Short mmCIF file of C-alpha atoms in Angstrom, two decimals:
data_model
loop_
_atom_site.label_atom_id
_atom_site.label_comp_id
_atom_site.label_asym_id
_atom_site.label_seq_id
_atom_site.Cartn_x
_atom_site.Cartn_y
_atom_site.Cartn_z
CA MET A 227 88.57 91.91 105.11
CA ILE A 228 91.43 91.95 107.71
CA ASP A 229 90.18 93.82 110.62
CA LYS A 230 91.74 97.35 111.88
CA GLU A 231 93.85 96.69 115.05
CA THR A 232 95.52 93.96 112.25
CA ARG A 233 95.94 96.23 109.54
CA GLU A 234 97.35 99.07 111.76
CA ARG A 235 100.21 96.60 113.15
CA ILE A 236 100.82 95.27 109.63
CA ILE A 237 101.23 99.16 108.51
CA ALA A 238 103.02 99.84 111.11
CA LEU A 239 105.55 97.01 110.54
CA VAL A 240 106.02 97.90 106.70
CA ARG A 241 106.74 101.60 107.69
CA GLN A 242 109.57 99.93 110.00
CA GLU A 243 111.33 97.97 107.13
CA VAL A 244 110.41 100.24 104.70
CA VAL A 245 112.59 102.89 104.91
CA PRO A 246 114.94 105.17 102.80
CA ALA A 247 118.99 104.62 103.06
CA ILE A 248 121.88 106.31 101.44
CA GLY A 249 124.36 103.76 99.92
CA CYS A 250 124.93 100.33 101.57
CA THR A 251 123.48 99.64 104.86
CA GLU A 252 126.23 97.93 106.67
CA PRO A 253 129.01 100.25 106.21
CA MET A 254 125.94 103.56 106.97
CA ALA A 255 124.95 101.26 110.19
CA VAL A 256 128.85 101.75 111.24
CA ALA A 257 128.70 105.35 110.09
CA LEU A 258 125.64 105.52 112.20
CA CYS A 259 127.13 104.39 115.31
CA THR A 260 130.43 106.51 115.30
CA ALA A 261 127.92 109.20 114.39
CA LYS A 262 126.08 108.43 117.68
CA ALA A 263 129.69 107.63 119.82
CA THR A 264 131.12 110.68 118.79
CA GLU A 265 128.14 112.68 119.75
CA GLN A 266 128.44 111.30 122.80
CA LEU A 267 131.89 112.29 123.62
CA GLY A 268 130.68 115.54 122.76
CA CYS A 269 133.65 116.52 120.69
CA ARG A 270 136.00 115.18 117.15
CA PRO A 271 137.41 111.83 117.82
CA GLU A 272 141.07 111.69 117.89
CA LYS A 273 140.82 107.56 117.53
CA ILE A 274 137.90 105.13 116.03
CA GLU A 275 138.14 101.83 117.32
CA ALA A 276 135.26 99.85 115.69
CA ARG A 277 134.66 96.19 116.54
CA LEU A 278 132.59 94.15 114.17
CA SER A 279 130.08 91.30 113.63
CA ALA A 280 132.02 89.18 110.46
CA ASN A 281 128.46 89.72 108.33
CA ILE A 282 129.02 93.25 108.99
CA LEU A 283 132.81 93.46 107.94
CA LYS A 284 131.67 91.23 104.90
CA ASN A 285 128.89 93.32 103.87
CA ALA A 286 131.81 96.15 103.81
CA MET A 287 134.47 95.68 102.78
CA GLY A 288 134.08 95.88 98.85
CA VAL A 289 131.18 98.61 98.35
CA GLY A 290 130.96 102.53 97.20
CA ILE A 291 130.59 104.66 99.87
CA PRO A 292 127.98 107.37 98.23
CA GLY A 293 129.51 110.49 97.37
CA THR A 294 133.39 109.47 98.17
CA GLY A 295 134.60 107.83 95.28
CA MET A 296 135.89 105.47 97.53
CA ILE A 297 134.85 101.74 98.86
CA GLY A 298 135.06 100.07 102.90
CA LEU A 299 134.60 100.96 105.93
CA PRO A 300 137.57 103.33 106.54
CA ILE A 301 135.69 106.40 104.98
CA ALA A 302 132.20 105.58 106.02
CA ILE A 303 133.76 105.56 110.26
CA ALA A 304 135.94 109.08 109.30
CA LEU A 305 132.73 110.75 107.93
CA GLY A 306 130.43 109.50 110.12
CA ALA A 307 132.66 110.98 113.25
CA LEU A 308 132.73 114.02 111.00
CA VAL A 309 129.31 114.54 109.08
CA GLY A 310 127.13 112.53 110.64
CA LYS A 311 124.10 112.34 112.09
CA SER A 312 122.36 110.16 113.71
CA ASP A 313 118.83 111.42 113.90
CA TYR A 314 119.11 110.95 109.76
CA GLN A 315 119.69 107.09 110.74
CA LEU A 316 120.81 104.99 107.53
CA GLU A 317 120.78 108.70 105.60
CA VAL A 318 123.69 109.44 108.00
CA LEU A 319 126.08 110.91 106.00
CA LYS A 320 123.56 112.82 103.53
CA ASP A 321 125.73 116.14 104.72
CA LEU A 322 128.60 115.36 102.83
CA THR A 323 130.66 117.91 101.47
CA PRO A 324 133.56 118.22 99.07
CA GLU A 325 135.50 119.91 102.02
CA ALA A 326 134.56 117.33 104.83
CA LEU A 327 135.24 114.47 102.04
CA GLU A 328 139.36 115.96 102.40
CA ALA A 329 139.05 116.12 105.62
CA GLY A 330 138.42 112.13 106.22
CA LYS A 331 140.89 111.56 103.48
CA GLN A 332 143.39 113.09 106.26
CA TYR A 333 141.63 111.63 109.32
CA ILE A 334 142.45 108.02 107.49
CA GLN A 335 145.88 109.24 106.96
CA GLU A 336 146.88 109.62 109.77
CA LYS A 337 145.26 105.96 111.20
CA ARG A 338 143.14 107.44 113.73
CA ILE A 339 141.16 104.41 113.21
CA SER A 340 140.84 100.84 113.95
CA ILE A 341 138.80 98.22 112.32
CA MET A 342 138.48 94.67 114.07
CA LEU A 343 136.48 91.55 114.62
CA LYS A 344 134.25 91.40 117.38
CA GLU A 345 135.00 87.87 119.01
CA GLY A 346 132.81 85.57 121.02
CA ILE A 347 129.42 86.79 120.02
CA CYS A 348 126.29 85.41 118.26
CA GLU A 349 124.65 87.56 116.67
CA LYS A 350 125.17 88.31 112.99
CA LEU A 351 124.86 92.17 112.86
CA TYR A 352 126.59 93.62 115.55
CA VAL A 353 128.78 97.44 115.63
CA GLU A 354 130.59 98.41 118.50
CA VAL A 355 132.25 101.74 117.98
CA THR A 356 134.07 103.61 120.96
CA CYS A 357 135.82 106.70 119.94
CA GLN A 358 138.15 108.65 122.25
CA THR A 359 139.94 111.88 123.14
CA GLY A 360 142.22 112.50 125.50
CA ASP A 361 141.14 110.49 128.50
CA ARG A 362 137.61 110.55 127.32
CA GLU A 363 135.79 107.73 125.76
CA ALA A 364 132.12 107.09 124.55
CA THR A 365 130.97 104.14 123.31
CA ALA A 366 127.57 103.19 121.20
CA ILE A 367 126.49 99.72 119.97
CA ILE A 368 123.79 99.12 117.26
CA ALA A 369 122.17 95.07 117.13
CA GLY A 370 120.16 93.18 115.70
CA SER A 371 118.65 95.64 113.30
CA HIS A 372 120.77 98.87 110.77
CA THR A 373 119.51 101.14 113.24
CA HIS A 374 118.98 99.46 116.31
CA PHE A 375 121.42 101.01 119.21
CA VAL A 376 121.21 99.14 122.26
CA GLU A 377 123.31 99.24 125.65
CA ARG A 378 126.53 97.46 126.36
CA GLY A 379 126.03 94.24 127.56
CA SER A 380 122.88 93.33 125.82
CA GLU A 381 123.13 89.71 125.54
CA ALA A 382 122.61 88.80 121.50
CA SER A 383 119.21 87.08 122.57
CA GLU A 384 117.64 90.05 123.62
CA VAL A 385 118.25 92.03 120.52
CA GLY A 386 118.40 88.76 117.92
CA THR A 387 114.39 89.49 117.96
CA GLU A 388 115.37 93.15 115.95
CA ASP A 389 113.30 96.00 116.81
CA CYS A 390 110.34 94.97 114.63
CA LEU A 391 107.36 93.44 115.98
CA PRO A 392 107.74 89.86 116.46
CA ASP A 393 104.39 89.02 118.13
CA LEU A 394 103.02 89.78 114.48
CA PRO A 395 102.88 86.05 113.42
CA LEU A 396 102.17 86.61 109.12
CA ASP A 397 102.04 83.78 106.71
CA MET A 398 101.74 84.27 102.78
CA ARG A 399 97.86 84.36 103.24
CA LEU A 400 97.73 87.28 105.71
CA ILE A 401 100.20 88.75 103.62
CA PHE A 402 98.11 88.16 100.68
CA ASP A 403 94.60 89.18 101.94
CA PHE A 404 95.98 92.83 103.63
CA ALA A 405 97.96 93.54 100.35
CA THR A 406 94.14 93.05 98.23
CA THR A 407 91.91 94.28 100.40
CA ALA A 408 93.11 96.52 103.02
CA PRO A 409 92.02 100.22 101.65
CA LEU A 410 93.63 101.93 99.30
CA ASP A 411 94.44 105.33 101.61
CA GLU A 412 96.07 103.53 104.53
CA ILE A 413 98.61 101.39 101.79
CA ARG A 414 99.21 103.91 99.41
CA PHE A 415 102.70 104.92 101.44
CA ILE A 416 104.11 102.08 99.89
CA GLU A 417 104.54 103.73 96.20
CA GLU A 418 107.27 105.84 97.41
CA ALA A 419 109.10 102.77 96.88
CA ARG A 420 108.60 103.44 93.64
CA THR A 421 109.50 107.09 93.71
CA TYR A 422 113.09 106.90 95.06
CA ASN A 423 113.94 103.29 93.60
CA MET A 424 112.96 103.74 89.68
CA ASN A 425 114.93 107.28 90.42
CA ALA A 426 117.95 105.77 91.29
CA ALA A 427 117.58 103.35 88.19
CA ARG A 428 117.71 106.98 86.58
CA GLU A 429 120.65 107.88 88.09
CA ALA A 430 122.69 105.22 87.02
CA ILE A 431 122.27 106.35 83.27
CA LYS A 432 124.09 109.75 84.07
CA GLY A 433 126.94 108.19 84.74
CA ASN A 434 129.46 104.63 85.39
CA TYR A 435 128.80 103.10 88.05
CA GLY A 436 129.54 99.74 88.99
CA HIS A 437 129.42 96.96 86.05
CA ASN A 438 127.50 99.22 84.42
CA LEU A 439 125.39 96.00 83.80
CA GLY A 440 121.69 98.14 83.82
CA LYS A 441 123.34 100.78 80.85
CA THR A 442 124.65 97.37 79.14
CA ILE A 443 121.31 95.53 78.84
CA ASP A 444 120.03 98.88 77.36
CA ARG A 445 122.78 98.80 74.41
CA PRO A 446 122.00 98.01 70.89
CA LEU A 447 124.31 94.68 71.00
CA SER A 448 122.27 93.39 74.18
CA LYS A 449 118.79 94.28 72.84
CA GLY A 450 119.77 91.72 69.64
CA ILE A 451 120.37 89.27 71.91
CA PHE A 452 117.32 90.00 74.94
CA GLY A 453 115.17 92.12 72.54
CA ASN A 454 113.49 95.22 73.29
CA SER A 455 111.09 93.51 75.80
CA ILE A 456 109.71 93.95 79.38
CA PHE A 457 111.68 91.28 80.33
CA CYS A 458 115.04 93.42 78.93
CA HIS A 459 112.96 97.12 80.49
CA ILE A 460 113.09 95.16 84.35
CA ILE A 461 116.20 93.68 84.56
CA SER A 462 117.86 97.06 82.97
CA ARG A 463 115.87 99.16 85.55
CA THR A 464 116.54 96.94 88.13
CA ALA A 465 120.38 96.23 87.82
CA SER A 466 120.47 100.07 86.85
CA ALA A 467 119.39 101.17 90.44
CA CYS A 468 121.77 98.60 91.87
CA ASP A 469 124.64 99.99 90.07
CA ALA A 470 124.66 103.13 91.13
CA ARG A 471 123.95 102.44 94.47
CA MET A 472 127.17 99.78 94.97
CA GLY A 473 128.75 102.40 93.14
CA GLY A 474 128.45 104.86 95.26
CA ALA A 475 126.00 107.13 94.15
CA MET A 476 124.59 109.80 96.53
CA ILE A 477 121.41 108.96 96.02
CA PRO A 478 118.75 107.69 98.51
CA VAL A 479 116.82 104.24 98.08
CA MET A 480 113.78 102.71 99.70
CA SER A 481 115.55 99.18 101.48
CA ASN A 482 113.56 96.73 102.47
CA SER A 483 114.57 94.84 106.45
CA GLY A 484 117.63 96.77 106.27
CA SER A 485 118.62 96.53 102.86
CA GLY A 486 118.87 98.96 99.75
CA ASN A 487 119.85 95.60 96.96
CA GLN A 488 116.34 93.89 98.51
CA GLY A 489 114.27 97.50 98.37
CA ILE A 490 115.31 97.80 94.48
CA CYS A 491 114.71 94.06 93.53
CA ALA A 492 111.09 93.89 95.21
CA THR A 493 110.24 97.58 94.39
CA ASN A 494 111.94 98.38 90.06
CA PRO A 495 110.62 94.93 88.83
CA VAL A 496 106.48 95.16 89.69
CA CYS A 497 106.67 98.90 88.18
CA VAL A 498 108.18 98.02 85.02
CA TYR A 499 105.63 95.32 84.47
CA ALA A 500 102.94 97.55 85.98
CA LYS A 501 104.03 100.36 83.74
CA GLU A 502 104.33 97.93 80.35
CA ASN A 503 101.51 95.95 81.25
CA GLU A 504 99.16 99.12 81.93
CA ASN A 505 97.75 98.17 85.23
CA THR A 506 95.91 100.59 86.78
CA GLU A 507 97.35 102.33 89.87
CA GLU A 508 95.74 100.46 92.31
CA GLU A 509 97.07 97.09 90.78
CA LEU A 510 100.27 98.35 91.55
CA ILE A 511 100.32 99.55 95.05
CA ARG A 512 99.04 96.75 95.75
CA ALA A 513 101.24 94.57 93.83
CA LEU A 514 103.96 96.70 95.42
CA MET A 515 102.61 96.05 98.94
CA LEU A 516 102.28 92.02 98.24
CA SER A 517 106.45 92.41 97.29
CA HIS A 518 107.41 94.43 99.76
CA LEU A 519 105.22 92.75 102.73
CA THR A 520 106.47 89.08 101.22
CA ALA A 521 110.07 90.34 101.57
CA ILE A 522 109.50 91.46 105.21
CA TYR A 523 107.70 87.56 106.32
CA ILE A 524 110.80 86.23 104.42
CA LYS A 525 113.20 87.75 107.25
CA GLN A 526 111.50 87.54 110.23
CA SER A 527 113.10 83.45 110.12
CA LEU A 528 115.98 84.01 108.04
CA GLY A 529 117.95 87.48 109.88
CA LYS A 530 118.45 90.84 108.81
CA LEU A 531 122.00 89.23 107.48
CA SER A 532 122.62 85.87 106.49
CA ALA A 533 125.03 83.43 104.45
CA LEU A 534 122.01 83.51 101.79
CA CYS A 535 121.88 86.42 99.38
CA GLY A 536 119.38 89.04 100.01
CA CYS A 537 118.20 89.16 96.25
CA VAL A 538 116.74 85.88 96.76
CA VAL A 539 114.28 87.12 99.30
CA ALA A 540 112.98 90.83 97.39
CA SER A 541 113.05 88.59 94.53
CA ILE A 542 110.41 85.98 95.56
CA GLY A 543 108.01 89.31 96.80
CA SER A 544 109.08 90.44 93.05
CA SER A 545 107.65 87.71 91.46
CA CYS A 546 104.22 87.21 93.82
CA GLY A 547 103.99 90.91 92.74
CA ILE A 548 103.99 90.20 89.24
CA THR A 549 102.19 87.32 89.71
CA TYR A 550 99.50 89.47 90.57
CA LEU A 551 99.97 91.81 88.40
CA MET A 552 99.40 89.23 85.65
CA GLY A 553 96.05 88.62 86.85
CA GLY A 554 96.79 85.72 89.48
CA ASP A 555 95.08 85.05 92.49
CA TYR A 556 96.12 83.43 96.28
CA SER A 557 96.88 79.94 94.78
CA ARG A 558 99.28 81.07 91.02
CA ILE A 559 100.91 83.37 94.33
CA CYS A 560 101.95 80.48 96.00
CA TYR A 561 102.86 78.78 92.95
CA ALA A 562 105.29 81.05 92.08
CA VAL A 563 106.84 81.39 95.41
CA LYS A 564 107.46 77.55 95.40
CA ASN A 565 108.77 77.59 91.76
CA MET A 566 111.46 80.06 93.30
CA ILE A 567 112.33 78.27 96.35
CA ALA A 568 112.90 75.59 93.76
CA ASN A 569 115.14 77.75 91.79
CA LEU A 570 117.44 80.18 93.69
CA THR A 571 117.98 78.50 97.19
CA GLY A 572 121.41 78.06 98.23
CA MET A 573 123.30 81.58 96.25
CA ILE A 574 125.15 82.73 98.57
CA CYS A 575 125.98 86.59 99.83
CA ASP A 576 129.66 87.20 99.38
CA GLY A 577 129.27 90.85 100.75
CA ALA A 578 128.10 94.08 99.58
CA LYS A 579 129.74 95.22 96.13
CA PRO A 580 129.29 96.22 92.49
CA SER A 581 128.47 93.22 91.12
CA CYS A 582 124.99 92.43 93.62
CA SER A 583 123.87 93.70 90.03
CA LEU A 584 124.82 90.43 88.24
CA LYS A 585 122.82 88.45 91.48
CA ILE A 586 119.82 90.89 91.19
CA THR A 587 119.43 89.82 87.50
CA SER A 588 119.77 86.61 88.23
CA GLY A 589 117.00 86.92 91.16
CA VAL A 590 114.41 88.98 88.69
CA SER A 591 115.24 87.07 85.53
CA THR A 592 113.94 84.08 87.77
CA ALA A 593 110.98 85.94 89.51
CA LEU A 594 110.25 86.30 85.84
CA LEU A 595 109.99 82.88 85.21
CA SER A 596 108.61 81.37 87.98
CA ALA A 597 105.33 84.33 87.63
CA LEU A 598 104.76 82.85 84.04
CA LEU A 599 105.35 79.15 85.42
CA ALA A 600 102.55 80.16 88.04
CA MET A 601 100.52 81.59 85.33
CA GLU A 602 100.21 78.61 83.10
CA GLY A 603 99.22 76.48 86.43
CA LYS A 604 102.93 74.85 86.60
CA CYS A 605 104.26 74.32 89.95
CA VAL A 606 106.86 72.47 91.62
CA THR A 607 105.82 70.26 93.72
CA SER A 608 105.88 68.33 97.31
CA SER A 609 107.85 65.71 95.68
CA GLU A 610 111.00 67.52 94.25
CA GLY A 611 113.47 69.06 96.39
CA ILE A 612 112.81 70.77 99.31
CA VAL A 613 109.11 72.29 98.20
CA ASP A 614 106.47 70.75 100.61
CA ASP A 615 102.37 71.18 100.02
CA CYS A 616 101.86 74.03 102.44
CA VAL A 617 104.03 77.77 100.63
CA ASP A 618 104.62 78.14 104.19
CA LYS A 619 106.28 75.43 105.08
CA SER A 620 108.35 75.91 101.95
CA ILE A 621 109.55 79.21 102.73
CA HIS A 622 110.97 77.80 106.54
CA ASN A 623 112.64 75.37 104.78
CA LEU A 624 114.51 78.31 102.78
CA THR A 625 115.03 79.91 105.85
CA SER A 626 116.82 77.00 107.79
CA ILE A 627 119.09 76.43 105.03
CA GLY A 628 119.96 80.12 104.86
CA ALA A 629 120.29 81.06 108.76
CA ASP A 630 121.33 77.33 110.32
CA ALA A 631 122.33 75.45 107.59
CA MET A 632 124.84 77.66 105.53
CA CYS A 633 126.86 79.06 108.79
CA LYS A 634 129.90 77.13 107.63
CA THR A 635 129.52 78.44 104.37
CA ASP A 636 129.78 82.10 105.56
CA GLU A 637 132.67 81.43 107.59
CA MET A 638 134.67 79.81 104.53
CA VAL A 639 133.05 83.21 102.45
CA LEU A 640 134.60 85.54 105.09
CA ASN A 641 137.72 83.10 105.52
CA ILE A 642 138.38 83.87 101.56
CA MET A 643 137.43 87.11 101.36
CA THR A 644 139.69 88.03 103.72
CA ASN A 645 143.29 85.68 102.88
CA LYS A 646 142.83 86.99 99.15
CA GLY A 647 146.49 87.48 98.52
CA TYR A 648 147.23 90.98 96.36
#
């Protein structure tokens, strides 16, 4: 049994990293920063200047902004100034009204907003917004994580640890022991993720969001291909939640490590499998904690934003959760992690957008396959590729590729995205 102090620190970390968010977290972080700068200014700004890191730009260019029917940063910034409240954190725009939306559109037409790349920074998650009225101005800066405000002049090294608990070294053994032995009442709060993210899947049925991938998988033609199976239900419910979120549905999801899609991917496959497999409530709670905490652990060394698609991280978490629900012990869960790393490593992030549901489906499909192989005692060995005998070393091989080796890939992706001919 893990001692009480360690359990409390792990719980604090999970509560910090698993939080509600409306819409894609990158444009919401920019809206949040705008709201804070507007509050500091004390009045509606006449002009807004946003300087952003390349990864923020990449993840905010093509995604729907909830409740607007529009995509991209200009409307997020306008609404952040007009109706945003910094106290709402990543639900900053939840007070949106039709009147505010029209005012935001007018704000954009009046060319009051300028958006540019912030030069000379190393931090991948950086937002700097300056609001001006007359000769007055106010600036707010977010860096390191999506809600972490810093003072002007803070070095990237000061915020690179983000605002989590850097002195809490996680590993897969600690994560497994915590998730499977912590008193149930201490970790029951993770069930909120099911409430939020399965609701998002249901919301997708009410409209046509994104590419309608989740609804397409549920249709008769798809059932003729995939069957009316647990597999079909898992990928449908997970893709549907992503469809709604990336398509601009005004509904909150429970995020993980600053990403709503990661929260969805770490939650919905586990919940659907538990329901179909008739697992107990306790088993579901422990599986969800295992899934989310695994994703948090991997993101600690990968970083909040990287060239590696976040569905790789979250799918590893859900594969662990599903393996546990299948009756897997620690060794089988380690097998699942290694199988995932052998398959999905290298999937690029080319921004947040409706087609993220396709990548999530690839991740979840692999999560199920990896879990099944693990339960059969099958595991990719250390003689194959980047997989190591040690599961934690395997994870750090994955994150070193995503955080360091793929930096040039990240630059190329952004260059392609910003230089398309239309």
